Coordinates of C-alpha atoms in Angstrom, one line a residue:
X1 CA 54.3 -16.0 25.7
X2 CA 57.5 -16.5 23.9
X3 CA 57.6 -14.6 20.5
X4 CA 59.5 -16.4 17.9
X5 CA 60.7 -13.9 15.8
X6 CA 62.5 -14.8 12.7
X7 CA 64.6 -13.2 10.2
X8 CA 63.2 -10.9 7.5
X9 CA 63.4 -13.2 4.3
X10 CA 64.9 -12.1 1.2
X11 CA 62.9 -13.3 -1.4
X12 CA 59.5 -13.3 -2.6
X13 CA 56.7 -15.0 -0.3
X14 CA 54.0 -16.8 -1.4
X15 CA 51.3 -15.0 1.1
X16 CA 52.0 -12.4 4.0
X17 CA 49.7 -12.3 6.5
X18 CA 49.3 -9.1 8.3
X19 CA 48.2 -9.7 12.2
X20 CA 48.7 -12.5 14.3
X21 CA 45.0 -12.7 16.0
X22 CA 42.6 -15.7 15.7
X23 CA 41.6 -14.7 11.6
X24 CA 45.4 -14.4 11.0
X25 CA 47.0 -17.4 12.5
X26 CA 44.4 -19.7 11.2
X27 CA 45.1 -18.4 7.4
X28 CA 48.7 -19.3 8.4
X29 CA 48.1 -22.4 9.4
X30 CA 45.9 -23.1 6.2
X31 CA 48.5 -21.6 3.8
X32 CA 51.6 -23.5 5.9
X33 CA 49.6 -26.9 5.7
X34 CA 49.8 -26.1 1.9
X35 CA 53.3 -25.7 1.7
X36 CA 53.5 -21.8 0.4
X37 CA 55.8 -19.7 1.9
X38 CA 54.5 -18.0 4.3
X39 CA 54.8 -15.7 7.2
X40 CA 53.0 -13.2 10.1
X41 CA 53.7 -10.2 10.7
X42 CA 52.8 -8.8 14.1
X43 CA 53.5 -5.4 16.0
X44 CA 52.6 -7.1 19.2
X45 CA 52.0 -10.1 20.7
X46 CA 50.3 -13.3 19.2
X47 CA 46.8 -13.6 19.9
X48 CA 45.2 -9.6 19.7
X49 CA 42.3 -9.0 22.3
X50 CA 42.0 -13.1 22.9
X51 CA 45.2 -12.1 24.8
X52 CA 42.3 -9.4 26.6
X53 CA 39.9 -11.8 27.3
X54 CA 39.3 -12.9 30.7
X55 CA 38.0 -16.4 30.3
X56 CA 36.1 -17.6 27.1
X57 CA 33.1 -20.1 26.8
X58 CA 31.4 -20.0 23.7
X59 CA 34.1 -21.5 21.3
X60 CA 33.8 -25.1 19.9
X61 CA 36.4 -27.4 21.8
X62 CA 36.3 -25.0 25.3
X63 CA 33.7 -25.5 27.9
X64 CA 36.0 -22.8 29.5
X65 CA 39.6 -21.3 28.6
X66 CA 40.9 -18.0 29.7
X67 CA 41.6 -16.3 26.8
X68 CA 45.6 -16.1 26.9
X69 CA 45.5 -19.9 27.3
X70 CA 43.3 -19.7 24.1
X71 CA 46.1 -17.3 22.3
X72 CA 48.9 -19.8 23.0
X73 CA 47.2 -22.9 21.9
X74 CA 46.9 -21.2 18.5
X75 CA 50.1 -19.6 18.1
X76 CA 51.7 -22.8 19.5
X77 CA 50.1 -24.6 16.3
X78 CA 51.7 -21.9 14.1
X79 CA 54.7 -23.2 15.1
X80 CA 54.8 -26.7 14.9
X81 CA 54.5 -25.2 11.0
X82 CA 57.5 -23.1 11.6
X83 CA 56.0 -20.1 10.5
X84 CA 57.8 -17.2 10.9
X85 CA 56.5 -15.0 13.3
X86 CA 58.1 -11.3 12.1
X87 CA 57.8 -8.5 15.1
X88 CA 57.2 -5.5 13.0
X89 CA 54.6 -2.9 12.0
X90 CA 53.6 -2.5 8.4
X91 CA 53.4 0.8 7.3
X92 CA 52.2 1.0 3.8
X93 CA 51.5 -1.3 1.0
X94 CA 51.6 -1.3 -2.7
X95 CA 51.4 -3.4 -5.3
X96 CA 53.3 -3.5 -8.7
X97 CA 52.4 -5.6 -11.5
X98 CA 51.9 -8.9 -9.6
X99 CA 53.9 -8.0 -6.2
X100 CA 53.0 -6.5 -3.3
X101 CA 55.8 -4.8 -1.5
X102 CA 55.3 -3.9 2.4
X103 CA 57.0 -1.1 3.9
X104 CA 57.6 -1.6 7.8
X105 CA 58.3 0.3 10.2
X106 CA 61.7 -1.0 10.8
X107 CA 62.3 0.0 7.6
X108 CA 62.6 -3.0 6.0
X109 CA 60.6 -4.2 2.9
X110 CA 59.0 -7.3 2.1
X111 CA 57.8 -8.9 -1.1
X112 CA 54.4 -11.2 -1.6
X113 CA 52.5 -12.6 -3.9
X114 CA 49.3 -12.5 -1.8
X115 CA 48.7 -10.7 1.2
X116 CA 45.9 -11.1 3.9
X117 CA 45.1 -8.6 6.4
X118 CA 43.8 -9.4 9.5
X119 CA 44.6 -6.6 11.8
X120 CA 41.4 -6.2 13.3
X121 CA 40.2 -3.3 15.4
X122 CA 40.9 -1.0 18.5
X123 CA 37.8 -0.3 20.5
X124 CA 37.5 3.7 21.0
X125 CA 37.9 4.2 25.1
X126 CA 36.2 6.2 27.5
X127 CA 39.5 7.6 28.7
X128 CA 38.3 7.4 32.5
X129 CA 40.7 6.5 35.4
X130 CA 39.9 2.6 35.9
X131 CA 39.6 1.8 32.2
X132 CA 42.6 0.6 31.4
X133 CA 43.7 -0.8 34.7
X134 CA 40.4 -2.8 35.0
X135 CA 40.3 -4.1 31.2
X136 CA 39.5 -7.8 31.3
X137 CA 38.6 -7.6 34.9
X138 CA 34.9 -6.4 34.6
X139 CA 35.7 -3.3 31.7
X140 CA 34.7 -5.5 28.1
X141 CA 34.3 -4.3 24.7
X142 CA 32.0 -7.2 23.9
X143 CA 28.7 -8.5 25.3
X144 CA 28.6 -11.9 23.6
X145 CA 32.3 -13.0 24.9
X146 CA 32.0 -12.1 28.1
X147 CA 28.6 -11.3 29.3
X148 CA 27.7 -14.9 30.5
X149 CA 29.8 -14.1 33.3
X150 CA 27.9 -11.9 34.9
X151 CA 24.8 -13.8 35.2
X152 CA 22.3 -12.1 37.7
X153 CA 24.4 -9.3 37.9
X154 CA 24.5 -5.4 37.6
X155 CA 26.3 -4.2 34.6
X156 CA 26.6 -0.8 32.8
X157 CA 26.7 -0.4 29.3
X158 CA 27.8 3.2 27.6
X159 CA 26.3 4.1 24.1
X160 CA 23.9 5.3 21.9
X161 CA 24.1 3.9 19.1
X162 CA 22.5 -0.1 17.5
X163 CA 25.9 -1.9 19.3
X164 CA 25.1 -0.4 22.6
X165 CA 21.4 -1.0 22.3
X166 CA 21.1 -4.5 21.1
X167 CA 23.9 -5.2 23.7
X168 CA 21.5 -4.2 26.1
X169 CA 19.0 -6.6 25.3
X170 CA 21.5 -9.0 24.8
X171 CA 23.2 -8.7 28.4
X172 CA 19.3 -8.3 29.8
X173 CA 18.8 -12.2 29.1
X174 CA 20.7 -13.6 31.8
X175 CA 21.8 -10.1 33.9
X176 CA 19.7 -8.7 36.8
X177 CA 20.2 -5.5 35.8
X178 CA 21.6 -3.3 32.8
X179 CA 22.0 0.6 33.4
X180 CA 22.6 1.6 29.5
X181 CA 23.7 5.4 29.5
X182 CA 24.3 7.6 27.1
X183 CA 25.5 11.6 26.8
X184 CA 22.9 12.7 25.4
X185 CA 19.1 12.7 24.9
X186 CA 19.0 11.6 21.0
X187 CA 20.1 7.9 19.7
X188 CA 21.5 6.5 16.4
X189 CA 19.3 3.6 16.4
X190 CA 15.3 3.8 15.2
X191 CA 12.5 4.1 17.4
X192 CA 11.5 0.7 17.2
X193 CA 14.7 -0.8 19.4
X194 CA 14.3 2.6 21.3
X195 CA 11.0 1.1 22.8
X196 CA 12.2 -2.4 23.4
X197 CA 15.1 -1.0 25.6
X198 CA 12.8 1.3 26.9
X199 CA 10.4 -1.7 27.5
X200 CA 12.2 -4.3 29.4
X201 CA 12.1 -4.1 32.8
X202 CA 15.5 -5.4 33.4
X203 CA 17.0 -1.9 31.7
X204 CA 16.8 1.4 33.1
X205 CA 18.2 3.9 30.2
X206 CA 20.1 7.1 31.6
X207 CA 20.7 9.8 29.0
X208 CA 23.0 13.0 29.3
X209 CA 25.4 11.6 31.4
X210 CA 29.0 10.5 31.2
X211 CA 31.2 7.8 32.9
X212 CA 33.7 9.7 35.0
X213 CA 35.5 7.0 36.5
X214 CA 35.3 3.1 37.2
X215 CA 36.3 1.9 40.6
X216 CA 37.4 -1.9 42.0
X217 CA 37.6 -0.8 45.3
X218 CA 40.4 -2.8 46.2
X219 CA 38.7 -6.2 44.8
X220 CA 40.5 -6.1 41.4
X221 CA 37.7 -6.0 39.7
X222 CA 35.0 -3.3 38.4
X223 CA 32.8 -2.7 41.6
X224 CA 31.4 1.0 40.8
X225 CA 31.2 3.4 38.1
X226 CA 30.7 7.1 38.9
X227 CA 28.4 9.2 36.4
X228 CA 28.1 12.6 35.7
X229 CA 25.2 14.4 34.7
X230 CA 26.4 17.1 31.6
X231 CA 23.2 19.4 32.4
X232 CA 23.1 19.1 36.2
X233 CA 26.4 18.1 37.3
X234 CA 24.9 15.9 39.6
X235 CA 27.5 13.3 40.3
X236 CA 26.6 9.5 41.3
X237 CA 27.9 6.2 41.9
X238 CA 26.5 2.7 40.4
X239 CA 27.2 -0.7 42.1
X240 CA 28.0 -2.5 39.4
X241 CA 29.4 -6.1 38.4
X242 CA 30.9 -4.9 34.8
X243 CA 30.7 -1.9 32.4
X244 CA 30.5 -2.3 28.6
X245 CA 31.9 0.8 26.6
X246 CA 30.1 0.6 23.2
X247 CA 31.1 4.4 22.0
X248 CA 32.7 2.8 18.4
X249 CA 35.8 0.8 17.1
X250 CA 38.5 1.6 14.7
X251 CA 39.8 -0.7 12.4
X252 CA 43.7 -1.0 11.7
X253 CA 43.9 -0.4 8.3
X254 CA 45.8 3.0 7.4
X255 CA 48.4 1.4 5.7
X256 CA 46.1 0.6 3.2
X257 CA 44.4 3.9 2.5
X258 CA 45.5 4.8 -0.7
X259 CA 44.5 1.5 -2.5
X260 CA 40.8 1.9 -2.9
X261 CA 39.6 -1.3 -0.5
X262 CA 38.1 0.5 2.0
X263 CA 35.1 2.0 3.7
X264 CA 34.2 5.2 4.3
X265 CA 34.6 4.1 8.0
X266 CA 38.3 2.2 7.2
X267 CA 36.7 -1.2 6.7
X268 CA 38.2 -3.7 4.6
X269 CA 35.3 -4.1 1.8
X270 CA 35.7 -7.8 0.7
X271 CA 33.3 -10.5 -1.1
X272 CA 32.1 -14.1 -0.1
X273 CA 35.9 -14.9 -0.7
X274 CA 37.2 -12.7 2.1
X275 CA 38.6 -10.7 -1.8
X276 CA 38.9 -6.6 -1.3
X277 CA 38.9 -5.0 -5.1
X278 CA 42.7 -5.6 -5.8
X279 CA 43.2 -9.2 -6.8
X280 CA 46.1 -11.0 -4.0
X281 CA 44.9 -9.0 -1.3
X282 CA 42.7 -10.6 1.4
X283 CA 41.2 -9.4 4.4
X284 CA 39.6 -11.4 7.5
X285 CA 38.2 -10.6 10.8
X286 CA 37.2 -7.9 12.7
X287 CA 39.0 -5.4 10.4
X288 CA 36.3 -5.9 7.5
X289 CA 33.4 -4.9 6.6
X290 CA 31.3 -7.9 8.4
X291 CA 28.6 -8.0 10.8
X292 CA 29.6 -10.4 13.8
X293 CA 32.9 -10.3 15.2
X294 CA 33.7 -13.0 16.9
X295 CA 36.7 -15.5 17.6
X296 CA 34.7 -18.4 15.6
X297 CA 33.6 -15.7 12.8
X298 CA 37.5 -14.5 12.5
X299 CA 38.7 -17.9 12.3
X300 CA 36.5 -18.6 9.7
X301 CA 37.4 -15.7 7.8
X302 CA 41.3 -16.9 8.0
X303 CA 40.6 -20.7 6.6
X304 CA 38.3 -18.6 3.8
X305 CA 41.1 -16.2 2.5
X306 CA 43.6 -18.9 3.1
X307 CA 42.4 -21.0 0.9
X308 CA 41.5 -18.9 -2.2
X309 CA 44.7 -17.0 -1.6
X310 CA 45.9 -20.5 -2.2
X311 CA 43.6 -20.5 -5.4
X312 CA 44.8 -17.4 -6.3
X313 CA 48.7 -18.3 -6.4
X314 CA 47.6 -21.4 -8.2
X315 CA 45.5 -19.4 -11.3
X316 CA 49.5 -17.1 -11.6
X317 CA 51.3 -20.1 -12.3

């Protein structure tokens, strides 16, 4: 994917958006089509985990698209907008009296009338040998994107907590078999989705055991996943199809610590406007505080906190 990277500008923008995933392209698109100046600002490249996604089939217009294919079809619309795409980190952000003024890590600064941060998440790993070389290729981080694929298949999934368990019942509709195991012998869910895991026949639930390594066996994709009992020791491997780690996410948002949007878990708190607390600042996408994340719920976000970004310029005039 060719990155068009442009030129810091030296005025003010109308809107800066912060991430160049599904959520942030689309609010660039929206704010673009409306003629503000605008641009993205992206540490890598365009597209976020689309870019991780081995093949997609559950958004509106795609029977089937891998999900790189997916990334380039939206960044490709960016620029038949010209929006500048700006390769850089941002650092920190503050805002005084009606500006907000980005510090990045190539020590530039930018200036903005609105911002919108859609930065999303990185998934906590297991840290296993196999993880990262097999990512896309049978390791996921989410159930409902890529599941279907592994219809009447074995998969794993690692976790104790409501992701991991409602995963599992999830993946359990259309998989043979789903091994969900946890290290310990306690769960952060209540008792009542304990007992429907514990009830369906198509899940066998393993507790005090870790994932020590995931396998392809020269196939190039996940064939086995060796556990580790922490009690016994007892070391064993599981013919499996695919392996869901669901052992927590953290969002990208440490730039913005110190202004009072967040969290207590680093979540970008915002109302039905995609709004956090400061007025210009917008957040959409995995990175707030919502409770389905998802290419069609990020997109969503971005047209939201487009448009009364939009609103928001319009009411400073």
């Amino acid at each position: 994917m060719k990155n068009n990277t442009n030129e810091i500008y030296d005025g003010i923008y109308d809107i800066l958006v912060i991430g160049a995933g599904p959520s942030g392209m689309t609010a660039a698109i929206y704010g673009a089509r409306a003629m503000a100046k605008i641009a993205m600002i992206e540490k890598g490249a365009p597209g976020g985990k689309v870019t991780k996604t081995s093949e997609i089939e559950n958004y509106p217009g795609f029977e089937s698209i891998q999900g790189y294919d997916l990334a380039i079809k939206m960044f490709q619309q960016t620029q038949k907008f010209k929006i500048p795409y700006l390769a850089d980190c941002v650092m920190n952000i503050t805002k005084i009296d009606n500006l907000f003024k980005l510090k990045l890590f190539s020590k530039k600064e930018v200036l903005a009338k609105a911002v919108i941060v859609a930065t999303g998440t990185v998934e906590r790993k297991l840290c296993v040998p196999g993880e990262l070389e097999l990512e896309g290729r049978g390791v996921s981080y989410c159930a409902v994107c890529d599941g279907s694929l592994y219809k009447r298949k074995g998969v794993v999934v690692v976790g104790g907590g409501y992701a991991a368990f409602e995963e599992s019942l999830y993946l359990a509709r259309f998989v043979n078999k789903v091994t969900l195991i946890h290290r310990r012998d306690k769960f952060r869910v209540d008792n009542n989705i304990v007992a429907k895991v514990k009830e369906n026949p198509k899940i066998n639930l393993i507790v005090d055991t870790v994932i020590t390594e995931i396998k392809d066996v020269s196939e190039k994709r996940v064939t086995t996943v060796v556990i580790k009992n922490v009690k016994t020791a007892k070391i064993e491997q599981l013919t499996v199809s695919a392996i869901f780690p669901y052992i927590g996410a953290i969002p990208t948002s440490g730039f913005a610590a110190k202004l009072g949007v967040l969290d207590p878990e680093g979540y970008f708190i915002i109302n039905d406007k995609c709004l956090t607390a400061l007025p210009g600042l917008y957040a959409a996408g995995d990175v707030t505080n919502t409770t389905l994340r998802q290419i069609a719920t990020a997109v969503s976000d971005g047209a939201k906190a487009a448009q009364f970004a939009l609103e928001y310029l319009d009411s400073c005039n």
